[in-house]
Coordinates of C-alpha atoms and ligand atoms in Angstrom, one line a residue:
M479 CA 65.6 106.3 30.5
R480 CA 64.2 105.6 27.6
E481 CA 60.8 103.8 28.6
I482 CA 59.2 100.9 27.1
V483 CA 55.2 100.4 27.7
I484 CA 53.7 96.6 27.0
V485 CA 49.9 96.5 27.4
G486 CA 49.4 92.9 27.7
G487 CA 52.3 90.4 29.9
G488 CA 50.3 87.7 28.5
Y489 CA 52.1 84.9 25.8
A490 CA 53.9 87.7 22.8
G491 CA 54.4 90.6 26.2
F492 CA 55.9 88.2 28.8
Y493 CA 58.4 86.7 26.3
T494 CA 58.9 90.0 24.7
A495 CA 59.9 91.5 28.3
W496 CA 61.9 88.3 28.9
G497 CA 63.8 89.2 25.8
L498 CA 64.5 92.6 26.7
G499 CA 65.1 91.9 30.1
K500 CA 68.3 89.9 28.4
R501 CA 69.0 92.4 26.3
L502 CA 69.3 95.7 26.8
R503 CA 72.4 97.1 28.9
A504 CA 71.7 98.8 32.5
G505 CA 70.1 102.0 32.9
E506 CA 69.2 102.0 28.8
A507 CA 65.6 101.5 29.1
R508 CA 63.1 101.0 32.2
V509 CA 60.4 97.9 30.8
T510 CA 57.4 98.1 32.4
V511 CA 54.4 95.7 31.4
V512 CA 51.1 96.9 32.4
D513 CA 47.9 93.7 32.8
P514 CA 45.2 93.6 35.3
R515 CA 46.9 90.1 36.0
P516 CA 50.5 89.2 38.4
Y517 CA 50.4 85.8 35.4
M518 CA 50.8 85.1 32.1
T519 CA 48.7 82.3 31.5
Y520 CA 49.8 79.5 29.7
Q521 CA 46.7 78.1 28.7
P522 CA 47.1 75.4 27.1
F523 CA 46.9 74.1 29.8
L524 CA 43.4 74.9 30.0
P525 CA 41.9 71.6 29.0
E526 CA 44.3 69.8 30.9
V527 CA 43.1 71.7 34.5
T528 CA 40.0 71.5 34.0
A529 CA 40.5 67.3 33.4
G530 CA 42.5 67.7 36.8
S531 CA 46.3 66.2 35.0
V532 CA 47.1 70.3 35.5
E533 CA 48.2 72.3 38.7
A534 CA 45.8 75.3 38.2
R535 CA 49.1 77.1 39.8
H536 CA 51.1 75.5 37.5
A537 CA 49.3 76.7 34.3
A538 CA 49.3 80.5 35.5
V539 CA 53.1 81.4 35.0
S540 CA 54.6 84.0 37.2
L541 CA 54.9 86.9 36.5
R542 CA 56.7 89.2 39.2
R543 CA 59.4 86.1 39.6
H544 CA 60.0 85.6 35.6
L545 CA 60.2 89.5 35.1
R546 CA 63.0 90.3 38.0
S547 CA 63.9 93.6 36.5
T548 CA 60.6 94.7 35.0
R549 CA 58.0 97.6 36.1
L550 CA 55.4 95.2 36.4
I551 CA 51.7 97.1 37.5
A552 CA 48.3 95.4 38.1
G553 CA 46.2 97.3 36.0
S554 CA 44.0 97.9 32.7
V555 CA 45.0 99.5 29.5
I556 CA 42.0 101.6 28.7
E557 CA 43.1 104.2 25.9
I558 CA 45.9 104.4 24.2
R559 CA 47.0 108.1 22.8
N560 CA 50.0 107.7 20.6
A561 CA 49.7 111.0 19.1
D562 CA 50.6 112.1 22.7
R563 CA 52.7 109.1 23.9
T564 CA 50.1 107.9 26.3
A565 CA 48.8 105.1 27.4
T566 CA 45.5 105.6 30.4
V567 CA 45.6 102.9 33.2
R568 CA 42.9 101.6 35.1
P569 CA 44.5 100.1 38.3
A570 CA 43.3 97.7 40.1
N571 CA 42.5 100.0 43.5
G572 CA 42.2 104.1 42.6
D573 CA 41.8 106.7 40.0
D574 CA 43.3 105.8 35.9
Y575 CA 46.4 107.8 35.4
E576 CA 48.4 108.4 32.4
L577 CA 51.4 106.2 31.7
R578 CA 54.0 108.5 29.1
Y579 CA 56.1 106.5 27.0
D580 CA 58.6 106.0 24.1
I581 CA 58.2 102.3 22.5
L582 CA 54.9 101.4 22.8
V583 CA 54.4 97.1 22.6
V584 CA 50.3 96.1 21.8
T585 CA 50.5 92.4 23.3
A586 CA 46.7 92.7 24.3
G587 CA 45.9 89.0 23.3
A588 CA 41.8 89.0 22.2
V589 CA 38.8 88.4 24.3
T590 CA 35.8 85.4 23.9
R591 CA 33.4 85.9 21.7
T592 CA 31.0 85.0 22.6
F593 CA 26.6 86.7 20.8
P594 CA 22.5 87.8 22.2
I595 CA 21.2 84.5 22.8
P596 CA 19.1 85.5 25.8
G597 CA 20.2 82.6 28.7
L598 CA 23.8 83.0 27.6
A599 CA 25.5 85.5 29.5
Q600 CA 24.0 84.0 32.9
Q601 CA 24.0 80.3 32.2
A602 CA 27.6 79.9 30.0
I603 CA 31.2 80.2 31.8
G604 CA 33.8 80.8 29.2
L605 CA 37.5 78.9 29.0
K606 CA 40.0 80.9 28.8
H607 CA 41.3 81.8 32.1
V608 CA 42.2 79.6 35.1
E609 CA 39.6 80.0 37.3
E610 CA 37.5 79.2 34.5
A611 CA 39.1 76.4 34.0
V612 CA 38.8 75.4 38.6
A613 CA 35.0 76.1 37.7
I614 CA 34.6 74.5 35.5
R615 CA 36.6 71.1 36.9
D616 CA 34.4 71.6 40.5
R617 CA 31.2 72.4 39.3
L618 CA 31.4 68.6 37.7
M619 CA 33.2 67.5 40.0
T620 CA 29.7 69.4 42.6
A621 CA 27.2 67.5 40.0
L622 CA 29.2 64.6 40.1
D623 CA 28.5 64.5 44.1
Q624 CA 24.7 65.4 44.0
A625 CA 23.7 63.4 41.1
A626 CA 25.1 60.0 42.4
S627 CA 23.0 60.1 46.4
L628 CA 20.0 61.3 43.7
P629 CA 17.5 57.9 41.7
P630 CA 17.7 58.1 38.7
G631 CA 15.0 61.5 36.5
A632 CA 14.9 64.5 35.3
E633 CA 17.5 66.6 38.0
R634 CA 19.7 63.6 37.7
R635 CA 20.2 63.8 34.1
R636 CA 20.6 67.8 34.5
L637 CA 23.1 67.8 36.5
L638 CA 24.9 64.5 34.5
T639 CA 24.7 66.9 31.3
V640 CA 27.4 68.3 29.5
T641 CA 27.1 71.2 27.1
F642 CA 30.2 72.6 25.1
V643 CA 28.9 75.2 22.2
G644 CA 32.5 75.8 20.0
G645 CA 34.3 73.3 18.3
G646 CA 37.4 74.8 17.8
F647 CA 40.5 74.4 19.3
S648 CA 40.0 75.1 23.0
G649 CA 36.2 73.4 23.0
V650 CA 37.3 70.1 22.1
E651 CA 39.6 70.1 23.5
G652 CA 38.6 71.1 26.5
F653 CA 35.5 68.4 25.9
G654 CA 37.7 65.8 25.6
E655 CA 39.6 66.1 28.9
L656 CA 35.9 66.8 30.3
L657 CA 34.7 63.7 28.8
S658 CA 37.8 61.7 29.9
L659 CA 37.8 63.3 33.6
A660 CA 33.7 61.9 33.6
T661 CA 34.1 58.8 32.9
A662 CA 36.9 57.8 34.1
M663 CA 35.4 59.4 38.0
L664 CA 32.3 56.9 37.6
K665 CA 35.0 54.4 38.9
S666 CA 34.4 56.2 42.4
Y667 CA 30.6 56.8 42.5
P668 CA 28.8 52.9 41.8
E669 CA 25.3 54.9 42.3
L670 CA 26.3 55.8 38.6
S671 CA 26.9 55.0 35.4
I672 CA 28.2 55.6 31.8
D673 CA 24.7 55.5 30.4
D674 CA 23.7 58.6 32.7
L675 CA 26.4 61.1 31.6
S676 CA 25.7 62.9 28.5
F677 CA 27.9 64.6 26.8
H678 CA 27.2 68.0 23.8
L679 CA 29.5 69.4 21.7
V680 CA 27.9 72.0 19.6
E681 CA 30.1 72.9 16.3
A682 CA 27.6 76.1 14.1
R683 CA 30.1 74.5 10.9
G684 CA 29.8 71.2 9.3
R685 CA 33.0 69.7 11.0
I686 CA 35.1 70.4 14.4
L687 CA 39.2 71.0 15.0
P688 CA 39.6 73.4 11.7
E689 CA 43.2 73.3 12.6
V690 CA 43.2 69.9 11.1
N691 CA 41.7 68.6 7.5
D692 CA 38.5 67.0 6.6
K693 CA 40.1 63.1 7.3
P694 CA 41.5 64.3 10.5
G695 CA 38.3 65.9 11.2
A696 CA 36.1 63.3 10.9
W697 CA 37.8 60.7 12.7
V698 CA 38.2 63.2 16.2
V699 CA 34.5 63.6 15.5
R700 CA 34.5 59.3 15.3
S701 CA 36.7 59.1 18.5
L702 CA 34.2 60.9 20.4
E703 CA 30.8 59.8 19.4
R704 CA 32.8 56.1 20.3
R705 CA 32.9 56.9 23.9
G706 CA 29.2 58.1 24.0
A707 CA 29.7 62.2 23.3
H708 CA 26.8 63.4 20.7
I709 CA 28.3 66.1 18.3
H710 CA 26.1 68.5 17.0
L711 CA 27.0 69.7 13.5
N712 CA 25.7 72.0 11.5
T713 CA 23.4 73.6 14.3
Q714 CA 24.0 76.2 16.9
L715 CA 23.2 77.1 20.3
V716 CA 19.6 79.4 20.0
S717 CA 19.0 79.6 23.6
V718 CA 19.9 78.4 27.5
E719 CA 17.3 80.2 29.2
D720 CA 17.8 78.6 32.8
G721 CA 20.2 75.9 31.9
H722 CA 17.4 74.2 29.2
V723 CA 19.4 74.2 26.2
V724 CA 17.5 74.5 23.2
L725 CA 19.6 73.9 19.3
S726 CA 19.4 74.4 16.4
N727 CA 18.4 71.0 15.5
G728 CA 15.0 71.5 17.1
E729 CA 17.0 69.2 19.8
E730 CA 16.2 70.4 23.7
F731 CA 17.9 69.1 27.1
D732 CA 18.6 70.6 30.6
S733 CA 22.5 71.0 31.5
A734 CA 23.4 72.0 35.1
L735 CA 27.7 73.2 33.3
I736 CA 27.9 75.0 29.8
V737 CA 31.1 75.7 29.0
W738 CA 31.2 78.6 25.3
T739 CA 33.8 78.0 23.0
A740 CA 33.1 79.2 20.4
G741 CA 35.6 81.8 19.2
N742 CA 37.9 85.2 19.6
A743 CA 36.9 88.6 19.9
S744 CA 39.5 91.2 19.0
N745 CA 39.7 93.7 21.7
P746 CA 38.4 96.3 22.4
V747 CA 41.3 98.5 23.9
V748 CA 42.9 97.7 20.4
H749 CA 39.5 98.0 18.3
N750 CA 37.5 100.8 19.7
H751 CA 40.3 103.0 22.1
T752 CA 43.0 103.2 20.0
D753 CA 44.3 106.1 17.6
L754 CA 46.9 103.3 15.8
L755 CA 45.6 102.4 12.6
V756 CA 43.9 99.4 13.4
D757 CA 42.5 96.3 10.5
E758 CA 38.8 95.1 9.8
R759 CA 38.5 92.3 12.4
G760 CA 40.0 94.3 15.0
L761 CA 43.4 93.8 15.5
L762 CA 46.2 96.3 14.7
V763 CA 47.8 96.9 12.1
V764 CA 51.3 96.0 11.1
R765 CA 54.2 95.4 9.1
P766 CA 56.1 92.2 8.7
D767 CA 59.6 93.1 11.0
L768 CA 56.5 93.5 14.0
R769 CA 56.1 97.7 14.0
A770 CA 53.0 99.6 13.9
G771 CA 50.8 101.0 10.9
T772 CA 52.1 100.0 6.8
D773 CA 55.2 100.5 4.6
S774 CA 54.1 103.3 3.5
E775 CA 52.2 105.0 7.0
P776 CA 55.2 103.2 9.7
V777 CA 54.3 104.4 12.7
P778 CA 58.1 105.1 15.5
D779 CA 58.4 102.9 18.4
V780 CA 54.8 101.3 18.2
W781 CA 55.0 97.4 18.2
A782 CA 52.1 94.6 18.1
A783 CA 52.3 90.9 18.4
G784 CA 50.5 88.5 19.0
D785 CA 46.9 87.4 19.5
D786 CA 45.3 91.8 18.9
A787 CA 47.9 91.9 16.3
A788 CA 47.9 91.4 11.9
V789 CA 50.9 90.2 11.2
P790 CA 52.1 89.3 7.8
D791 CA 52.7 85.4 7.9
L792 CA 55.9 85.4 5.5
A793 CA 55.7 81.9 5.3
S794 CA 52.4 81.4 3.6
S795 CA 52.1 81.5 -0.4
V796 CA 48.4 82.7 -0.5
P797 CA 49.3 87.0 -0.7
E798 CA 47.7 88.6 1.4
A799 CA 48.1 86.1 4.3
R800 CA 48.0 86.8 8.5
T801 CA 49.5 84.8 10.4
V802 CA 47.2 82.5 12.3
P803 CA 46.5 83.6 16.6
N804 CA 48.0 81.1 18.1
A805 CA 50.7 80.3 20.4
Q806 CA 53.2 79.1 18.5
H807 CA 52.8 82.9 16.9
A808 CA 52.8 84.5 19.7
V809 CA 55.6 83.1 21.8
R810 CA 58.3 83.4 18.0
Q811 CA 57.3 87.0 17.8
G812 CA 57.0 88.0 21.6
R813 CA 61.1 86.9 20.6
R814 CA 61.2 88.4 17.8
L815 CA 60.2 91.4 19.4
A816 CA 62.8 91.9 21.6
K817 CA 65.4 90.9 19.1
N818 CA 64.0 93.8 17.0
I819 CA 63.4 96.7 19.6
A820 CA 67.2 95.8 20.9
A821 CA 68.4 96.1 17.9
S822 CA 66.6 99.6 17.4
L823 CA 68.3 100.8 20.5
H824 CA 71.3 99.1 19.5
G825 CA 71.8 99.9 15.8
G826 CA 71.5 96.8 14.8
R827 CA 69.8 94.1 12.1
I828 CA 65.5 94.7 12.4
R829 CA 64.5 91.5 10.9
N830 CA 61.3 90.4 9.4
Y831 CA 59.4 87.7 10.9
R832 CA 58.0 84.5 9.7
H833 CA 57.6 81.4 10.8
S834 CA 56.2 77.7 9.4
S835 CA 53.8 75.6 11.3
L836 CA 54.8 73.1 13.1
G837 CA 52.2 71.3 12.6
V838 CA 49.1 71.2 15.1
V839 CA 48.9 69.4 18.6
A840 CA 45.7 68.7 20.0
T841 CA 44.2 66.5 23.6
L842 CA 40.9 64.7 22.7
G843 CA 41.4 63.7 26.6
L844 CA 44.2 60.9 29.3
G845 CA 45.6 59.2 26.4
R846 CA 44.6 60.4 23.7
G847 CA 45.5 62.8 20.7
I848 CA 45.5 64.2 16.6
F849 CA 48.0 66.0 15.5
Q850 CA 48.8 66.8 11.8
Y851 CA 51.1 68.1 10.1
K852 CA 51.4 68.2 6.1
S853 CA 49.7 64.9 5.3
I854 CA 51.5 63.5 8.4
V855 CA 49.0 62.2 10.6
I856 CA 49.7 60.5 14.0
K857 CA 46.4 59.7 16.1
G858 CA 45.4 58.4 19.7
L859 CA 48.3 57.7 22.4
P860 CA 51.3 58.1 20.6
A861 CA 49.7 61.7 20.1
W862 CA 48.7 62.7 22.9
L863 CA 52.3 61.8 24.0
M864 CA 53.6 64.1 22.1
H865 CA 51.1 67.2 23.1
R866 CA 52.9 66.3 27.1
G867 CA 56.2 66.1 25.7
Y868 CA 56.2 69.5 23.2
H869 CA 53.8 71.6 26.0
V870 CA 55.8 70.0 28.5
L871 CA 58.9 71.9 27.2
A872 CA 56.6 75.1 25.7
V873 CA 56.0 76.6 29.0
P874 CA 58.6 79.2 30.5
S875 CA 61.1 78.2 32.9
W876 CA 63.0 74.8 34.3
E877 CA 61.1 75.5 37.4
R878 CA 58.0 75.1 36.1
K879 CA 58.8 72.3 33.7
I880 CA 59.8 70.5 36.8
R881 CA 56.2 71.4 38.1
V882 CA 54.7 70.1 36.1
L883 CA 56.0 66.7 34.6
T884 CA 55.9 65.9 38.3
V885 CA 52.4 66.2 38.9
W886 CA 51.8 64.3 35.3
L887 CA 54.3 61.4 37.1
T888 CA 52.9 61.4 41.1
A889 CA 49.7 61.2 38.2
A890 CA 51.1 58.2 36.8
V891 CA 51.7 56.3 39.2
F892 CA 48.9 57.7 41.9
G893 CA 45.8 58.9 40.0
R894 CA 44.0 61.9 39.1
D895 CA 44.7 63.9 42.9
L896 CA 41.2 64.6 42.5
V897 CA 37.7 66.8 44.8
S898 CA 35.9 69.5 43.5
L899 CA 37.2 72.5 45.3
A900 CA 33.9 74.3 45.1
S901 CA 33.4 76.0 48.2
V902 CA 36.7 78.3 47.8
Q903 CA 34.6 80.6 46.5
H904 CA 32.6 80.8 49.6
P905 CA 35.8 80.1 51.8
R906 CA 33.6 82.3 55.0
D907 CA 30.4 79.9 54.8
A908 CA 31.2 77.9 58.2
F909 CA 32.7 80.6 59.8
V910 CA 30.2 82.4 59.4
T911 CA 27.9 79.5 60.5
S912 CA 29.7 78.6 63.3
A913 CA 29.1 83.2 64.7
N914 CA 26.0 83.4 64.1
P915 CA 24.3 79.7 62.6
E916 CA 20.9 81.3 61.8
R917 CA 23.3 84.5 59.4
S918 CA 24.4 81.7 57.8
G919 CA 23.6 82.5 53.8
E920 CA 24.9 86.0 53.9
S921 CA 28.3 85.5 53.8
R922 CA 28.3 84.4 50.3
A923 CA 27.5 87.9 49.5
S924 CA 30.2 89.2 52.3
D925 CA 32.6 87.2 50.7
H926 CA 33.4 89.4 47.3
A927 CA 34.2 92.4 49.4
A928 CA 36.3 90.4 52.7
P929 CA 39.5 91.4 51.9
Ligands
FAD848 C1 42.1 76.6 25.8 C2 42.9 77.3 25.5 C3 43.8 76.5 24.4 C4 44.7 76.8 24.0 N1 46.0 76.0 23.8 C5 46.8 76.7 22.6 C6 47.5 75.1 21.6 O1 47.4 74.5 22.5 N2 48.8 76.0 21.1 C7 48.7 76.9 20.4 O2 49.0 77.3 19.6 N3 47.4 77.5 20.9 C8 46.2 78.0 21.9 N4 46.4 78.1 22.2 C9 45.6 79.8 21.9 C10 46.8 80.6 22.3 O3 47.1 80.3 23.7 C11 46.8 81.9 22.0 O4 47.2 82.8 20.8 C12 48.0 83.1 23.3 O5 47.5 83.0 24.1 C13 47.8 84.2 22.1 O6 48.9 85.4 23.0 P1 48.9 86.6 23.2 O7 50.6 87.4 23.9 O8 48.8 87.2 22.7 O9 47.0 87.0 24.1 P2 47.2 86.2 25.5 O10 47.9 85.2 26.1 O11 45.8 86.0 25.6 O12 47.7 87.2 26.8 C14 46.9 89.0 26.7 C15 47.7 89.5 28.0 O13 46.6 90.3 27.5 C16 46.5 91.2 28.8 N5 45.1 92.3 28.6 C17 44.2 92.4 28.0 N6 43.4 93.1 28.0 C18 44.7 94.2 28.0 C19 44.2 95.9 29.0 N7 43.4 96.6 28.1 N8 45.6 96.2 29.4 C20 46.6 95.1 30.1 N9 46.5 93.9 29.8 C21 45.4 92.9 29.0 C22 45.9 89.8 29.5 O14 45.3 89.7 31.2 C23 45.9 89.3 29.1 O15 47.4 88.7 30.3 C24 44.7 77.7 23.4 C25 43.8 79.0 23.8 C26 43.2 78.5 24.5 C27 42.0 79.8 25.6

C-alpha cells in the first residue's frame, strides 16, 4: 500500500482526494487528508453567509461525508521534510508526530495577510472562514438591535458604522452583501433610517476589484456610492485602536465592525517550514503538470496546487505567468492532480494543467452583481443571477446544491431567515445565571474550556 498524504482539505485538496477515491484501485494506496477543519470551506459563499442568504453549514462541505474512502486526520502539518519523506502533524489533541508518505500533495492554501497597524489584531475580523462570516452577520444584527434602543448620538453612530479594509474580490463582495443586509433590515427598525448607516470601504489602490477592467471597476464604485457607501480610494488604514478608525486621507471615525480583507499571504508551513523549493512569494515551485520542482530539478512524488503553489499559466500569453489564486483554478488543479497521480501509479499519461479563465462574476448584494468575460460586461440583476447560477452548480455534491437552492427559494417566498445568534458564543451564560445569579459573568471565561 502506497501512502498518499494530502496537506489541506480545502478546494484543491478536497478535489484531489475525491478524484483519487474514484480512480485508485482497491488496496493500491491509502489516501490521508490532514486538515485542522473537518470540512472544506466553500469560500465564495461566505459573503452570502454574512448576509444571511446562505446557511453557514451549507458553506462547509463535510470531509467525512464526502471522502468516504479517505483517512482524515484532524490536525495541522507544521513541517515537511521531504528528504525523509515525513510531515510533522500537530493534532487537535496530543503531541506532535511524524507521518510518513510515499506521495505528498501540498494544498494548504493561503492565510490572511495583515500588517502591524495599531489596534488591528485586537479590533478587526477576517472573512476567510465560516465562523468569521457568521460573527460578522451576528455583530451587525446585534448592533442594529442595540442602536435602535439608543437616542441619536455618538454611540448609536459607532454601532452603525461598518468598515471594510481591502477592495479585492472578497472585500467588495462581503461589503456589498452586508450593505444589502443592513439596508433590508431597516424595514424592521422604525427607530432607524438609511442616514444612520455608515458603510466605509478603504482601498490603498486607486480602484477596487482588480479582477475586472477599469470601467466596470469604476461602475462598481459608483453603484456602491449610490447605495450610500463611502469608498475611500488611494487610502490606507493608519490605526484602529479601541475601534477608532484613522485613515491616511485624514478622516477619523468610530466603527463597531471592522472587517479586514486586504489580501492573502503565503501559508507559513510552505513558506518557512519545508525543504521543498519555494519562490520569492513563498509559494511552492511546481511544473505545468503540478509536480513540485523545475524541469531541470524535478522532485519525485511531490505535487502541489491551489493558492499555495506557483502554477505556470499555460493559457496566458505573458511569459512566466502564474495562475491567479482563485477557486476556478484550485478546483481544476485538484481534478488534474488526481488524474495525474493516478496516471503516475498506473503508467498512464501525465498531462499539463491548462485552463482559460471563464471570466469573473461577483455579487454586490441581493439582486446586484457584475460579470466580465474579456470585453463582455454584464451588470446588475442578470450578473447576480449568473453569480448564483454558477456557484450553485460549482458547490460540490448534489446534496449541497439542493440544500443551498432550497434556502434561496424559501427566502424568495418568505424573505431571509434572520436573527442574531451572537449569544451562541456564550452558551453557558443563561445556565450560570440561573444556577448562581451573582456570578453570571464568569461563564464567558469558562466557555472556552467547556466540552
Ligand atoms: C470571501 C471569499 C470569496 C471568494 N470568492 C471567490 C469566487 O467567487 N471565485 C473564485 O474563483 N474564488 C473565490 N475565492 C478564492 C478561493 O476561495 C480560493 O482561491 C480557494 O479556496 C483556494 O483553494 P485552496 O485549496 O488553495 O485553499 P483553501 O480552499 O483555502 O484550502 C486550504 C486548506 O488547507 C488547510 N490548511 C491550512 N494550513 C494547513 C496546515 N498547515 N496543515 C493542514 N491543513 C492546512 C485549511 O484549513 C484549508 O482547509 C474567494 C475567497 C474568499 C475568502
